[in-house]
Amino acid sequence: MATTVDPLPAEGPTEDPMGAAGPRPGRMRLSPAVWFLAPAVLALAAVGIYPLGVAVVNSLHRYNLARPNAPTPFVGLDNYVAVLSDPSFWGAVGRTFAFLALVLPAELALGVLFALALHRPGLGLMRALTRVALVIPIATTYAVVGLIGRLIFNRQFGVANQALSWVGLPPVDWLGDPTLAFVAIAIMDVWQWTPFCALILLAGLTMVPRETEEAARLETTSAWSIFRHLQLPYLLPGITAILILRTADVLKLFDAVFVMTRGGPGTATELISIYVQRVAFRVFDQGLASAQAVILLVITIVLSRLYIKFVYREV
Amino acid sequence: MAASSTAAGLETEAAGRAPVAATVWHFLALAAIFVFSVFPFYWMVTTSLKSQADALANPPVWLFTPTLEHYAAALFTKEVGATLVNSLIVGTATTVLAVGLGTPAAYALARFEFRGKRDLWFWFISNRMVSPIVLAVPFFLVARSLSLIDTHLVLILLYLTFTLPIVVWICTDQFRGIPPELEEAALLDGASRFTVFRRISLPLAMPGIAVSAIFAFIFSWNELLFALVLTRSQARTAPVAATSFMSGYELPWGEIMATGTLIVLPMIVFALIVSGRLVQGLTMGAVK
């Protein structure tokens, strides 16, 4: 309950004038607000905050599920030290950001091209049809994306190898080779998320005033110049949102990659969420996994602060 | 008037001058985007309709005699039907719960000013960013100590971490769009805040509530990680069942893809219903 009432010292002063300016005193309004908010706040605290508290506590103890009767002594920050000095943890972090560096530029660039093609006047029916098709990758269950990936990149009967044969290349073992497996999961990610980027950017393009755009098209025939000087400024808020959301989503990424490769071959596609999952539920080291989860949570909080700062102008 | 007719005239003139080649390229680009978006889905559906021999043909076959045998096998011998029912139960229950808890909160965020509102708001939105593995690790232990492993209830509750924020976000937006005058008149007549909320605001907000409910249902239907960690057999959801086929040497590809199609098809229908607000739902409303 306290969370709904206690202001952060830094935020307090900015809220006060708004409250005072209202037609009724703040005290009168607080009471119904509490009753309306309490159920949701309590429920979300119970499922969203309480487990995080448990994770913090566990991260400070030695706790292995494989030895249920062993004592779970308090070990201070030992688990954190172990995580931060563990090359396999940094390996997973490195792969996660390498993955991000691979998919994000592709999704942004393709997203811009998709959005421009969908925004360009003419071919109304075809544009409407394509706009509808974009919904399919977005709606596809992430785990099923992984299943489709295993089918398409299958070594023997996969359609990816058939496509290679059309251009005269020999078949490859997509999911058996560390580099190719990484590329394959990236391709599936690009398939699923490019339409999402395209729709955000398309929304940005429709914000460009019609008259201005028409006038610009009469001024110049250079599509690049129109893009650079007229459309790009309207795309920037969407691009910022994409950068932050996709970063958070890659840190969350589990389903599709787990189904497609289980993090393998070896650890080639073991991104951070899959790594933490393995430590928690295959190695059964809850202390260590909790410390990793808390570190991941801290990164997430920083990201969502950035998102709120840059993307939400008014609240 | 004059200006617009001139602009229209120039536009038709420009369109007349637009080279045919540009239109052809535009068409090809749109066709490429269409194929890009549809192909993996198309490949899944066609594989689900192929006989095992066709599905495993090397090189892959594009033309074949369709069969529904894999759907029958998946639904009745692999018991995918039961897991689809589990997904339906969990998705419906968590959605109803999220709407029941979330709409009053959204109403309060839209209508009241109070201290800490901004922080509360951000907390709801921040849940969009939290990695499910961060919650799955401790929640597994909590659920185990409460003997909730492999129950519908544990998933219904845990899915609130993403269904509640989406309901709160979309409905706050919706309540803000309702003119306060309607409510103020009723308040002056002596109605309580809660009556006003239930009798006036809630019915008017129905379109937004429906959209948020569809999002909540899609998100919970599509969830894998929590279900993988917290269920065994009784409460197993359809995505977990689909992935469980992935062991052994001779994989039943037709049945796997039939299961995938059964899982995805209803979600595509739902997503098309809310397609106008897809971006709003997936970004937590940052971009409209």
Coordinates of C-alpha atoms in Angstrom, one line a residue:
Chain A
M1 CA 0.0 0.0 0.0
A2 CA 2.8 2.4 0.9
T3 CA 4.0 2.3 -2.7
T4 CA 0.9 4.1 -3.9
V5 CA 1.2 6.9 -1.4
D6 CA 4.9 7.5 -0.8
P7 CA 6.3 9.9 -3.4
L8 CA 10.0 9.7 -4.3
P9 CA 11.6 12.9 -2.9
A10 CA 12.8 13.8 -6.4
E11 CA 9.3 13.4 -8.0
G12 CA 7.4 15.0 -5.1
P13 CA 7.7 18.7 -5.9
T14 CA 6.7 18.3 -9.6
E15 CA 3.5 16.5 -8.5
D16 CA 2.5 19.0 -5.9
P17 CA 1.5 21.9 -8.1
M18 CA -0.7 19.5 -10.2
G19 CA -2.5 18.3 -7.1
A20 CA -3.0 21.8 -5.7
A21 CA -4.3 23.0 -9.0
G22 CA -7.1 20.5 -9.0
P23 CA -10.6 21.5 -8.0
R24 CA -10.6 19.4 -4.8
P25 CA -8.0 18.8 -2.1
G26 CA -5.7 15.9 -2.6
R27 CA -6.8 14.2 0.6
M28 CA -10.4 13.8 -0.6
R29 CA -9.3 12.1 -3.8
L30 CA -6.7 9.8 -2.3
S31 CA -9.2 7.5 -0.6
P32 CA -11.2 6.3 -3.6
A33 CA -8.0 6.0 -5.6
V34 CA -6.6 3.6 -3.0
W35 CA -9.6 1.3 -3.2
F36 CA -9.5 1.3 -7.0
L37 CA -5.8 0.6 -7.1
A38 CA -5.3 -1.8 -4.1
P39 CA -6.4 -5.1 -5.8
A40 CA -4.1 -4.6 -8.8
V41 CA -1.2 -3.3 -6.8
L42 CA -1.4 -6.1 -4.2
A43 CA -1.7 -8.8 -6.9
L44 CA 1.2 -7.5 -9.0
A45 CA 3.3 -7.1 -5.8
A46 CA 2.6 -10.7 -4.8
V47 CA 3.5 -12.2 -8.2
G48 CA 6.0 -9.6 -9.5
I49 CA 7.8 -8.2 -6.5
Y50 CA 7.7 -10.9 -3.8
P51 CA 9.5 -13.5 -6.0
L52 CA 12.2 -10.9 -6.7
G53 CA 12.7 -10.5 -3.0
V54 CA 13.0 -14.3 -2.8
A55 CA 15.6 -14.2 -5.6
V56 CA 17.6 -11.5 -3.7
V57 CA 17.5 -13.6 -0.5
N58 CA 18.5 -16.8 -2.3
S59 CA 21.3 -15.1 -4.2
L60 CA 22.9 -14.5 -0.8
H61 CA 22.8 -18.1 0.2
R62 CA 24.3 -21.3 -1.0
Y63 CA 21.4 -23.2 -2.4
N64 CA 21.5 -26.2 -4.6
L65 CA 18.3 -28.1 -5.5
A66 CA 20.3 -31.3 -6.3
R67 CA 21.2 -31.5 -2.6
P68 CA 17.8 -30.9 -0.9
N69 CA 19.0 -31.8 2.6
A70 CA 22.2 -29.8 2.5
P71 CA 22.3 -26.7 4.7
T72 CA 21.8 -23.3 2.9
P73 CA 24.3 -21.1 4.7
F74 CA 24.4 -17.3 4.2
V75 CA 27.4 -16.6 1.9
G76 CA 27.1 -12.9 1.5
L77 CA 28.1 -11.7 -2.0
D78 CA 29.9 -15.0 -2.9
N79 CA 27.4 -15.9 -5.5
Y80 CA 27.8 -12.5 -7.2
V81 CA 31.5 -12.8 -7.1
A82 CA 31.2 -16.2 -8.6
V83 CA 28.9 -15.0 -11.4
L84 CA 31.0 -12.0 -12.3
S85 CA 34.2 -14.0 -12.4
D86 CA 32.7 -16.8 -14.4
P87 CA 33.8 -16.8 -18.0
S88 CA 30.7 -18.8 -19.1
F89 CA 28.4 -16.0 -17.7
W90 CA 30.3 -13.4 -19.7
G91 CA 30.2 -15.7 -22.7
A92 CA 26.4 -15.8 -22.5
V93 CA 26.3 -12.0 -22.1
G94 CA 28.7 -11.6 -25.0
R95 CA 26.6 -13.8 -27.3
T96 CA 23.5 -12.0 -26.3
F97 CA 24.9 -8.6 -27.3
A98 CA 26.5 -10.2 -30.5
F99 CA 23.0 -11.5 -31.3
L100 CA 21.6 -8.0 -30.7
A101 CA 24.3 -6.5 -32.9
L102 CA 23.4 -8.9 -35.7
V103 CA 19.6 -8.7 -35.6
L104 CA 18.9 -5.1 -34.6
P105 CA 20.5 -3.4 -37.7
A106 CA 18.9 -5.9 -40.0
E107 CA 15.4 -5.4 -38.4
L108 CA 15.8 -1.6 -38.4
A109 CA 17.0 -1.5 -42.0
L110 CA 14.4 -3.9 -43.3
G111 CA 11.8 -2.3 -41.2
V112 CA 12.4 1.1 -42.7
L113 CA 12.3 -0.4 -46.3
F114 CA 9.1 -2.2 -45.5
A115 CA 7.5 0.9 -44.0
L116 CA 8.5 3.0 -47.0
A117 CA 7.1 0.5 -49.4
L118 CA 3.9 0.3 -47.4
H119 CA 3.6 4.1 -47.1
R120 CA 4.2 4.9 -50.8
P121 CA 1.0 5.9 -52.6
G122 CA -0.5 3.6 -55.2
L123 CA -1.3 -0.2 -55.4
G124 CA -3.8 0.2 -52.6
L125 CA -5.1 -3.4 -52.5
M126 CA -1.6 -4.9 -52.6
R127 CA -0.5 -2.6 -49.8
A128 CA -3.5 -3.6 -47.7
L129 CA -2.8 -7.3 -48.3
T130 CA 0.9 -6.9 -47.3
R131 CA 0.0 -4.9 -44.2
V132 CA -2.2 -7.8 -43.1
A133 CA 0.5 -10.4 -43.9
L134 CA 2.8 -8.5 -41.4
V135 CA 0.5 -9.6 -38.6
I136 CA 1.4 -13.3 -39.1
P137 CA 5.0 -13.2 -37.8
I138 CA 4.0 -11.0 -34.9
A139 CA 1.2 -13.3 -33.8
T140 CA 3.2 -16.5 -34.2
T141 CA 3.8 -18.2 -30.9
Y142 CA 7.5 -17.9 -30.1
A143 CA 7.9 -21.6 -29.4
V144 CA 6.4 -22.4 -32.7
V145 CA 8.8 -20.0 -34.4
G146 CA 11.5 -22.3 -33.0
L147 CA 9.7 -25.4 -34.4
I148 CA 9.5 -23.7 -37.8
G149 CA 13.2 -22.8 -37.6
R150 CA 14.1 -26.5 -37.0
L151 CA 12.0 -27.5 -40.0
I152 CA 13.3 -24.9 -42.4
F153 CA 17.0 -25.3 -41.3
N154 CA 16.9 -29.1 -41.2
R155 CA 20.1 -30.6 -42.6
Q156 CA 18.4 -33.3 -44.7
F157 CA 15.0 -31.9 -45.9
G158 CA 15.1 -28.3 -44.9
V159 CA 14.0 -25.7 -47.4
A160 CA 17.0 -23.5 -46.5
N161 CA 19.3 -26.0 -48.0
Q162 CA 17.1 -26.4 -51.1
A163 CA 17.4 -22.6 -51.6
L164 CA 21.2 -22.9 -51.4
S165 CA 21.1 -25.6 -54.0
W166 CA 19.1 -23.3 -56.4
V167 CA 22.1 -20.9 -56.3
G168 CA 24.5 -23.8 -56.7
L169 CA 25.7 -24.0 -53.1
P170 CA 26.2 -27.3 -51.3
P171 CA 23.9 -28.2 -48.4
V172 CA 25.1 -27.2 -44.9
D173 CA 24.4 -28.5 -41.4
W174 CA 22.7 -25.3 -40.2
L175 CA 21.9 -26.3 -36.6
G176 CA 25.0 -28.5 -36.2
D177 CA 27.6 -25.8 -36.9
P178 CA 28.2 -23.1 -34.2
T179 CA 28.3 -20.1 -36.5
L180 CA 25.5 -21.2 -38.8
A181 CA 23.2 -22.1 -35.9
F182 CA 23.8 -18.5 -34.6
V183 CA 22.9 -17.2 -38.0
A184 CA 19.8 -19.4 -38.2
I185 CA 18.4 -18.2 -34.9
A186 CA 19.1 -14.7 -36.0
I187 CA 17.2 -15.2 -39.3
M188 CA 14.2 -16.5 -37.4
D189 CA 14.3 -13.5 -35.0
V190 CA 14.6 -11.1 -38.0
W191 CA 11.5 -12.9 -39.5
Q192 CA 9.5 -12.5 -36.4
W193 CA 10.4 -9.0 -35.4
T194 CA 11.0 -7.0 -38.6
P195 CA 7.2 -6.6 -39.2
F196 CA 6.9 -5.2 -35.6
C197 CA 9.6 -2.6 -36.4
A198 CA 7.9 -1.9 -39.8
L199 CA 4.6 -1.2 -38.2
I200 CA 6.1 1.2 -35.6
L201 CA 8.0 3.0 -38.4
L202 CA 4.9 3.1 -40.6
A203 CA 3.0 4.8 -37.8
G204 CA 5.9 7.4 -37.8
L205 CA 5.6 7.9 -41.6
T206 CA 1.9 8.6 -41.4
M207 CA 2.7 11.5 -39.0
V208 CA 4.4 13.4 -41.7
P209 CA 1.9 16.1 -42.8
R210 CA 0.4 15.2 -46.2
E211 CA 0.7 18.6 -47.7
T212 CA 4.4 18.9 -46.7
E213 CA 5.1 15.5 -48.2
E214 CA 3.3 16.3 -51.4
A215 CA 5.1 19.6 -51.7
A216 CA 8.4 17.9 -51.2
R217 CA 7.6 15.4 -53.9
L218 CA 7.1 18.3 -56.3
E219 CA 10.3 19.9 -55.2
T220 CA 12.6 17.0 -55.6
T221 CA 12.5 13.5 -57.2
S222 CA 15.2 12.2 -54.9
A223 CA 13.5 9.7 -52.6
W224 CA 16.7 9.7 -50.4
S225 CA 16.5 13.5 -49.9
I226 CA 12.8 13.2 -48.9
F227 CA 13.6 10.4 -46.5
R228 CA 16.6 12.1 -45.0
H229 CA 15.2 15.6 -44.5
L230 CA 11.5 15.1 -44.2
Q231 CA 10.6 11.6 -43.1
L232 CA 13.6 10.6 -40.9
P233 CA 12.8 13.2 -38.1
Y234 CA 9.3 11.6 -37.8
L235 CA 10.9 8.2 -37.5
L236 CA 13.3 9.0 -34.7
P237 CA 10.9 8.4 -31.7
G238 CA 9.9 5.0 -33.2
I239 CA 13.6 4.1 -33.8
T240 CA 14.4 5.0 -30.1
A241 CA 11.5 2.8 -28.9
I242 CA 12.7 0.0 -31.1
L243 CA 16.3 0.2 -29.9
I244 CA 15.3 0.0 -26.3
L245 CA 12.5 -2.5 -26.6
R246 CA 14.5 -4.9 -28.8
T247 CA 17.4 -4.8 -26.4
A248 CA 15.0 -5.7 -23.6
D249 CA 13.4 -8.4 -25.7
V250 CA 16.7 -10.0 -26.7
L251 CA 17.6 -10.2 -23.0
K252 CA 14.2 -11.9 -22.5
L253 CA 14.6 -14.1 -25.6
F254 CA 14.1 -17.7 -24.6
D255 CA 11.3 -19.6 -26.3
A256 CA 12.3 -19.6 -29.9
V257 CA 16.0 -20.3 -29.4
F258 CA 15.4 -22.9 -26.7
V259 CA 13.1 -24.9 -29.0
M260 CA 15.4 -24.4 -32.0
T261 CA 18.8 -25.2 -30.6
R262 CA 18.6 -25.7 -26.7
G263 CA 21.5 -23.2 -26.7
G264 CA 23.7 -25.6 -28.8
P265 CA 25.7 -26.8 -30.5
G266 CA 27.9 -26.6 -27.4
T267 CA 27.0 -23.2 -26.1
A268 CA 27.0 -21.5 -29.5
T269 CA 23.5 -20.1 -29.2
E270 CA 23.2 -20.0 -25.4
L271 CA 21.9 -16.5 -24.9
I272 CA 21.6 -15.1 -21.3
S273 CA 18.1 -16.3 -20.5
I274 CA 18.9 -19.8 -21.7
Y275 CA 22.1 -19.8 -19.7
V276 CA 20.3 -18.8 -16.5
Q277 CA 17.6 -21.4 -17.1
R278 CA 20.3 -24.1 -17.5
V279 CA 22.1 -23.1 -14.2
A280 CA 18.8 -22.9 -12.3
F281 CA 17.0 -26.0 -13.7
R282 CA 19.7 -28.3 -15.1
V283 CA 22.6 -27.6 -12.7
F284 CA 20.1 -26.8 -10.0
D285 CA 22.2 -24.1 -8.5
Q286 CA 19.5 -21.7 -7.3
G287 CA 21.9 -19.5 -5.4
L288 CA 24.0 -18.8 -8.5
A289 CA 21.0 -18.6 -10.8
S290 CA 19.3 -16.1 -8.4
A291 CA 22.4 -13.9 -8.5
Q292 CA 22.4 -14.0 -12.3
A293 CA 18.6 -13.2 -12.3
V294 CA 19.2 -10.2 -10.0
I295 CA 22.0 -8.9 -12.3
L296 CA 19.7 -9.3 -15.3
L297 CA 17.0 -7.5 -13.4
V298 CA 19.3 -4.5 -12.7
I299 CA 20.1 -4.3 -16.4
T300 CA 16.3 -4.4 -17.1
I301 CA 15.5 -1.7 -14.7
V302 CA 18.1 0.6 -16.3
L303 CA 16.6 -0.2 -19.7
S304 CA 13.1 0.5 -18.7
R305 CA 14.2 3.8 -17.0
L306 CA 15.8 4.7 -20.3
Y307 CA 12.6 3.7 -22.2
I308 CA 10.4 5.8 -20.0
K309 CA 12.8 8.8 -20.2
F310 CA 13.2 8.8 -23.9
V311 CA 9.9 7.5 -25.2
Y312 CA 7.2 8.7 -22.8
R313 CA 7.2 12.5 -23.1
E314 CA 4.0 13.2 -21.2
V315 CA 2.5 11.2 -18.3
Chain B
M1 CA -10.8 24.6 -52.2
A2 CA -8.8 26.0 -55.0
A3 CA -5.5 24.9 -53.3
S4 CA -6.7 21.3 -52.9
S5 CA -8.0 21.0 -56.4
T6 CA -4.6 22.3 -57.6
A7 CA -2.8 19.8 -55.4
A8 CA -5.0 17.0 -56.7
G9 CA -4.4 18.1 -60.3
L10 CA -0.6 18.1 -59.7
E11 CA -0.9 14.7 -58.0
T12 CA -2.6 13.1 -60.9
E13 CA -0.1 14.8 -63.2
A14 CA 2.7 13.4 -61.1
A15 CA 1.1 10.0 -61.1
G16 CA 0.7 10.2 -64.8
R17 CA 4.4 11.0 -65.2
A18 CA 5.5 8.3 -62.7
P19 CA 7.4 5.8 -64.7
V20 CA 5.9 2.4 -65.1
A21 CA 9.2 1.0 -63.9
A22 CA 8.7 2.6 -60.5
T23 CA 5.3 1.0 -60.0
V24 CA 6.7 -2.4 -61.1
W25 CA 9.4 -2.1 -58.5
H26 CA 6.9 -1.0 -55.9
F27 CA 4.8 -4.0 -56.7
L28 CA 7.8 -6.4 -56.5
A29 CA 8.9 -4.9 -53.2
L30 CA 5.4 -5.4 -51.7
A31 CA 5.3 -8.9 -53.1
A32 CA 8.7 -9.7 -51.5
I33 CA 7.5 -8.4 -48.1
F34 CA 4.4 -10.5 -48.5
V35 CA 6.3 -13.7 -49.2
F36 CA 8.8 -12.9 -46.5
S37 CA 6.0 -12.6 -43.9
V38 CA 3.9 -15.5 -45.0
F39 CA 6.4 -18.1 -46.1
P40 CA 7.5 -19.7 -42.8
F41 CA 3.9 -19.9 -41.7
Y42 CA 2.9 -21.3 -45.1
W43 CA 5.7 -23.9 -44.8
M44 CA 4.5 -25.0 -41.4
V45 CA 0.9 -25.4 -42.6
T46 CA 1.8 -27.3 -45.8
T47 CA 4.1 -29.6 -43.8
S48 CA 1.3 -30.4 -41.4
L49 CA -0.7 -31.5 -44.4
K50 CA 2.0 -33.7 -46.0
S51 CA 2.3 -37.4 -45.5
Q52 CA 5.4 -38.4 -43.5
A53 CA 7.1 -39.4 -46.7
D54 CA 6.4 -36.1 -48.4
A55 CA 7.5 -34.2 -45.2
L56 CA 10.8 -35.9 -45.1
A57 CA 11.5 -35.8 -48.9
N58 CA 14.9 -34.6 -49.9
P59 CA 14.8 -32.2 -51.7
P60 CA 11.5 -30.8 -50.2
V61 CA 8.4 -31.2 -52.3
W62 CA 6.2 -28.2 -53.0
L63 CA 3.3 -30.0 -54.6
F64 CA 1.7 -32.9 -52.7
T65 CA -1.6 -34.6 -51.9
P66 CA -2.8 -33.1 -48.6
T67 CA -3.9 -35.3 -45.7
L68 CA -5.4 -34.5 -42.3
E69 CA -3.9 -37.6 -40.6
H70 CA -1.4 -35.6 -38.5
Y71 CA -4.1 -33.5 -37.0
A72 CA -6.1 -36.6 -35.9
A73 CA -2.9 -38.2 -34.6
A74 CA -1.8 -35.0 -32.7
L75 CA -5.2 -34.4 -31.2
F76 CA -6.1 -37.9 -30.2
T77 CA -3.0 -40.1 -29.7
K78 CA -0.6 -37.4 -28.6
E79 CA -3.2 -35.7 -26.4
V80 CA -2.5 -32.3 -27.8
G81 CA -6.2 -31.6 -27.4
A82 CA -5.9 -31.7 -23.6
T83 CA -3.0 -29.3 -23.6
L84 CA -5.0 -26.9 -25.8
V85 CA -7.8 -27.1 -23.3
N86 CA -5.2 -26.3 -20.5
S87 CA -4.0 -23.3 -22.5
L88 CA -7.6 -22.2 -22.9
I89 CA -8.3 -22.5 -19.2
V90 CA -5.2 -20.7 -18.1
G91 CA -5.5 -18.0 -20.8
T92 CA -9.2 -17.3 -20.1
A93 CA -8.8 -17.3 -16.3
T94 CA -5.7 -15.0 -16.2
T95 CA -7.4 -12.6 -18.7
V96 CA -10.6 -12.4 -16.6
L97 CA -8.6 -11.9 -13.5
A98 CA -6.4 -9.2 -15.2
V99 CA -9.5 -7.3 -16.5
G100 CA -11.2 -7.6 -13.1
L101 CA -8.1 -6.3 -11.2
G102 CA -6.8 -4.0 -13.9
T103 CA -9.8 -1.9 -15.0
P104 CA -10.3 -0.3 -11.6
A105 CA -6.6 0.5 -11.4
A106 CA -6.7 1.9 -14.9
Y107 CA -9.7 4.0 -13.9
A108 CA -7.9 5.4 -10.9
L109 CA -4.8 6.2 -13.0
A110 CA -7.0 8.0 -15.6
R111 CA -9.2 9.9 -13.1
F112 CA -7.4 10.7 -9.9
E113 CA -4.4 12.7 -9.0
F114 CA -2.3 11.4 -6.2
R115 CA 1.2 11.3 -4.9
G116 CA 3.4 8.6 -6.4
K117 CA 1.1 8.2 -9.4
R118 CA 4.0 8.6 -11.8
D119 CA 6.0 5.9 -10.0
L120 CA 3.1 3.5 -9.9
W121 CA 2.5 4.1 -13.6
F122 CA 6.1 3.3 -14.4
W123 CA 6.1 0.2 -12.2
F124 CA 3.2 -1.2 -14.2
I125 CA 5.0 -0.4 -17.5
S126 CA 8.4 -1.7 -16.3
N127 CA 6.9 -5.2 -16.1
R128 CA 7.0 -5.2 -19.9
M129 CA 10.8 -5.3 -19.7
V130 CA 11.4 -7.9 -17.0
S131 CA 12.8 -11.1 -18.3
P132 CA 10.6 -14.1 -17.5
I133 CA 13.6 -16.1 -16.3
V134 CA 14.2 -13.6 -13.5
L135 CA 10.7 -14.5 -12.1
A136 CA 10.8 -18.2 -13.1
V137 CA 13.8 -19.0 -10.9
P138 CA 12.4 -17.8 -7.6
F139 CA 8.8 -18.5 -8.5
F140 CA 9.6 -22.1 -9.0
L141 CA 10.7 -22.4 -5.3
V142 CA 7.7 -20.4 -4.1
A143 CA 5.3 -22.6 -6.0
R144 CA 7.1 -25.8 -4.9
S145 CA 6.8 -24.8 -1.2
L146 CA 3.1 -24.1 -1.7
S147 CA 2.6 -27.4 -3.7
L148 CA 1.4 -25.4 -6.7
I149 CA 3.7 -27.1 -9.2
D150 CA 1.7 -28.5 -12.2
T151 CA -1.5 -26.6 -11.4
H152 CA -3.5 -24.2 -13.6
L153 CA -3.5 -21.8 -10.6
V154 CA 0.2 -21.1 -10.6
L155 CA 0.3 -20.2 -14.3
I156 CA -2.9 -18.1 -13.9
L157 CA -1.3 -16.1 -11.1
L158 CA 2.2 -15.8 -12.7
Y159 CA 0.8 -14.7 -16.0
L160 CA -0.7 -11.7 -14.2
T161 CA 2.8 -10.2 -14.4
F162 CA 2.3 -9.5 -18.1
T163 CA -1.5 -9.5 -18.5
L164 CA -2.2 -7.0 -15.7
P165 CA 0.2 -4.3 -17.1
I166 CA -1.2 -4.6 -20.6
V167 CA -4.8 -4.3 -19.3
V168 CA -3.9 -1.3 -17.1
W169 CA -2.1 0.4 -19.9
I170 CA -4.7 0.1 -22.6
C171 CA -7.6 0.7 -20.3
T172 CA -6.1 3.8 -18.8
D173 CA -5.9 5.2 -22.3
Q174 CA -9.5 4.3 -22.9
F175 CA -10.8 5.8 -19.7
R176 CA -9.0 9.1 -20.4
G177 CA -10.9 9.2 -23.7
I178 CA -14.2 9.3 -21.9
P179 CA -15.5 12.8 -21.2
P180 CA -15.5 13.4 -17.4
E181 CA -18.7 15.5 -17.6
L182 CA -20.8 12.3 -17.9
E183 CA -19.4 11.1 -14.6
E184 CA -19.5 14.4 -12.8
A185 CA -23.3 14.7 -13.5
A186 CA -23.8 11.3 -11.9
L187 CA -21.6 12.2 -8.9
L188 CA -23.6 15.4 -8.3
D189 CA -26.7 13.2 -8.3
G190 CA -25.2 11.4 -5.3
A191 CA -23.9 8.3 -7.0
S192 CA -20.7 6.8 -5.4
R193 CA -17.4 6.7 -7.3
F194 CA -17.7 3.0 -7.6
T195 CA -21.2 3.1 -9.0
V196 CA -20.1 5.7 -11.5
F197 CA -17.2 3.5 -12.5
R198 CA -19.4 0.4 -12.8
R199 CA -22.5 1.9 -14.4
I200 CA -21.1 4.6 -16.6
S201 CA -17.3 4.3 -17.3
L202 CA -17.0 0.6 -17.6
P203 CA -19.6 0.2 -20.3
L204 CA -18.2 3.1 -22.2
A205 CA -14.7 1.7 -22.0
M206 CA -15.7 -1.7 -23.4
P207 CA -13.9 -1.4 -26.8
G208 CA -10.6 -0.8 -25.0
I209 CA -11.3 -3.5 -22.4
A210 CA -12.0 -6.0 -25.2
V211 CA -8.7 -5.1 -27.0
S212 CA -6.7 -5.4 -23.8
A213 CA -8.4 -8.8 -23.1
I214 CA -7.4 -10.1 -26.5
F215 CA -3.8 -9.0 -25.9
A216 CA -3.8 -10.6 -22.5
F217 CA -5.1 -13.8 -23.9
I218 CA -2.6 -13.8 -26.8
F219 CA 0.4 -13.2 -24.5
S220 CA -0.6 -16.0 -22.1
W221 CA -1.5 -18.4 -24.9
N222 CA 2.0 -17.9 -26.4
E223 CA 4.0 -18.2 -23.2
L224 CA 6.4 -21.1 -22.9
L225 CA 9.1 -20.5 -20.3
F226 CA 6.9 -20.4 -17.1
A227 CA 4.8 -23.3 -18.4
L228 CA 7.9 -25.3 -19.1
V229 CA 9.3 -24.8 -15.6
L230 CA 6.1 -25.0 -13.6
T231 CA 4.1 -27.7 -15.2
R232 CA 4.7 -31.5 -15.6
S233 CA 1.6 -33.2 -17.1
Q234 CA -1.7 -32.1 -15.6
A235 CA -1.5 -28.4 -16.3
R236 CA 0.9 -28.7 -19.3
T237 CA 0.0 -26.1 -22.0
A238 CA 0.0 -26.5 -25.8
P239 CA 3.4 -24.8 -26.5
V240 CA 5.1 -27.1 -24.0
A241 CA 3.4 -30.1 -25.6
A242 CA 4.6 -28.9 -29.1
T243 CA 8.2 -28.7 -27.9
S244 CA 8.1 -32.0 -26.1
F245 CA 7.9 -33.8 -29.5
M246 CA 11.4 -32.7 -30.1
S247 CA 13.2 -35.7 -28.8
G248 CA 14.2 -39.0 -30.3
Y249 CA 15.5 -39.8 -33.7
E250 CA 12.5 -40.1 -35.9
L251 CA 10.7 -36.9 -35.3
P252 CA 7.0 -36.8 -36.2
W253 CA 7.3 -33.6 -38.3
G254 CA 3.7 -33.8 -39.6
E255 CA 2.3 -33.9 -36.1
I256 CA 4.7 -31.3 -34.8
M257 CA 3.6 -28.9 -37.5
A258 CA -0.1 -29.8 -37.1
T259 CA 0.3 -28.9 -33.4
G260 CA 2.1 -25.7 -34.3
T261 CA -0.7 -24.8 -36.7
L262 CA -3.4 -25.5 -34.1
I263 CA -1.6 -23.2 -31.6
V264 CA -0.9 -20.4 -34.0
L265 CA -4.0 -20.1 -36.1
P266 CA -6.4 -18.8 -33.4
M267 CA -3.7 -16.3 -32.4
I268 CA -3.5 -14.9 -35.9
V269 CA -7.2 -14.5 -36.0
F270 CA -7.1 -12.6 -32.6
A271 CA -4.2 -10.5 -33.8
L272 CA -6.0 -9.5 -37.0
I273 CA -9.0 -8.4 -34.9
V274 CA -6.7 -6.0 -32.9
S275 CA -4.3 -5.4 -35.8
G276 CA -5.0 -1.6 -35.7
R277 CA -3.7 -1.5 -32.1
L278 CA -1.0 -4.1 -32.4
V279 CA 1.8 -1.6 -32.1
Q280 CA 0.2 0.0 -29.1
G281 CA -0.1 -3.3 -27.4
L282 CA 3.4 -4.5 -28.1
T283 CA 5.1 -1.2 -27.1
M284 CA 3.0 -0.6 -24.1
G285 CA 1.5 2.3 -25.9
A286 CA 4.7 4.3 -26.4
V287 CA 4.1 4.5 -30.1
K288 CA 0.6 4.8 -31.5

